[in-house]
Amino acid sequence: MKRYLIIAILLITFSSCKRECLKNQEAACLEQAPDGTTCQAYWESWVYNPETDNCEFKGYSGCSPIGFETEAACEECECHN
């Protein structure tokens, strides 16, 4: 009986972790490089462009980083059509 309980707990844990990862990934898919911000920081990252359905490497001035650190992470984005 303990074995089934442990298996059930592991399944619940892993499935909720995957949902959280997908939620965070979907949010990153929607991020776009800011335009006209007043922050002095300069960032470079991969962002998903829904108009072209491609990932693009962008440099931008902004207050915090957005998008993905690597092209591979961006390509795995769940928002591709």
XYZ file of C-alpha atoms in Angstrom:
81
model
C 0.000 0.000 0.000
C 2.869 2.381 0.805
C 4.334 1.750 -2.627
C 1.120 2.923 -4.348
C 0.975 6.009 -2.163
C 4.569 6.920 -3.032
C 3.918 6.379 -6.747
C 0.782 8.548 -6.576
C 2.675 11.338 -4.806
C 5.480 11.227 -7.391
C 3.016 11.354 -10.288
C 1.217 14.353 -8.800
C 4.503 16.136 -8.110
C 5.894 15.614 -11.623
C 2.669 16.539 -13.387
C 2.293 19.774 -11.412
C 5.948 20.617 -12.084
C 5.404 20.152 -15.841
C 2.319 22.396 -15.753
C 4.327 25.109 -13.974
C 7.136 24.842 -16.547
C 4.661 25.135 -19.422
C 2.969 28.113 -17.773
C 6.311 29.908 -17.412
C 7.307 28.978 -20.952
C 4.026 30.274 -22.383
C 4.554 33.583 -20.566
C 8.043 33.888 -22.080
C 6.559 33.234 -25.534
C 4.462 36.372 -25.190
C 7.307 38.661 -24.119
C 8.538 41.176 -26.664
C 11.579 43.458 -26.538
C 10.481 46.764 -24.993
C 10.414 49.884 -27.098
C 11.214 53.334 -25.702
C 11.844 52.404 -22.058
C 13.835 54.743 -19.814
C 16.076 52.117 -18.182
C 19.805 52.258 -18.858
C 20.436 48.481 -18.922
C 21.180 46.707 -22.204
C 20.035 43.101 -22.684
C 20.286 40.539 -25.467
C 17.999 37.507 -25.644
C 15.971 35.269 -27.913
C 12.323 36.277 -28.287
C 9.494 34.575 -30.139
C 7.970 36.605 -32.986
C 4.356 35.441 -33.498
C 4.103 37.284 -36.840
C 6.870 35.187 -38.404
C 6.502 32.142 -36.092
C 10.274 32.290 -35.540
C 12.706 33.061 -32.763
C 14.814 36.191 -33.149
C 17.900 37.392 -31.276
C 17.237 40.929 -30.068
C 19.240 43.551 -28.260
C 17.213 46.100 -26.326
C 17.311 48.691 -23.584
C 15.075 47.751 -20.696
C 14.647 47.326 -16.973
C 14.835 43.519 -16.889
C 15.637 40.593 -19.173
C 12.851 38.968 -21.198
C 12.563 35.991 -23.527
C 14.941 33.033 -23.628
C 18.658 32.653 -22.957
C 19.225 30.326 -25.920
C 17.756 29.792 -29.372
C 17.073 26.145 -28.495
C 14.948 27.157 -25.505
C 13.006 29.568 -27.693
C 12.503 26.948 -30.410
C 10.951 24.617 -27.827
C 8.338 27.268 -27.160
C 4.834 25.786 -26.981
C 3.285 28.793 -28.725
C 4.464 27.857 -32.232
C 1.487 27.368 -34.543
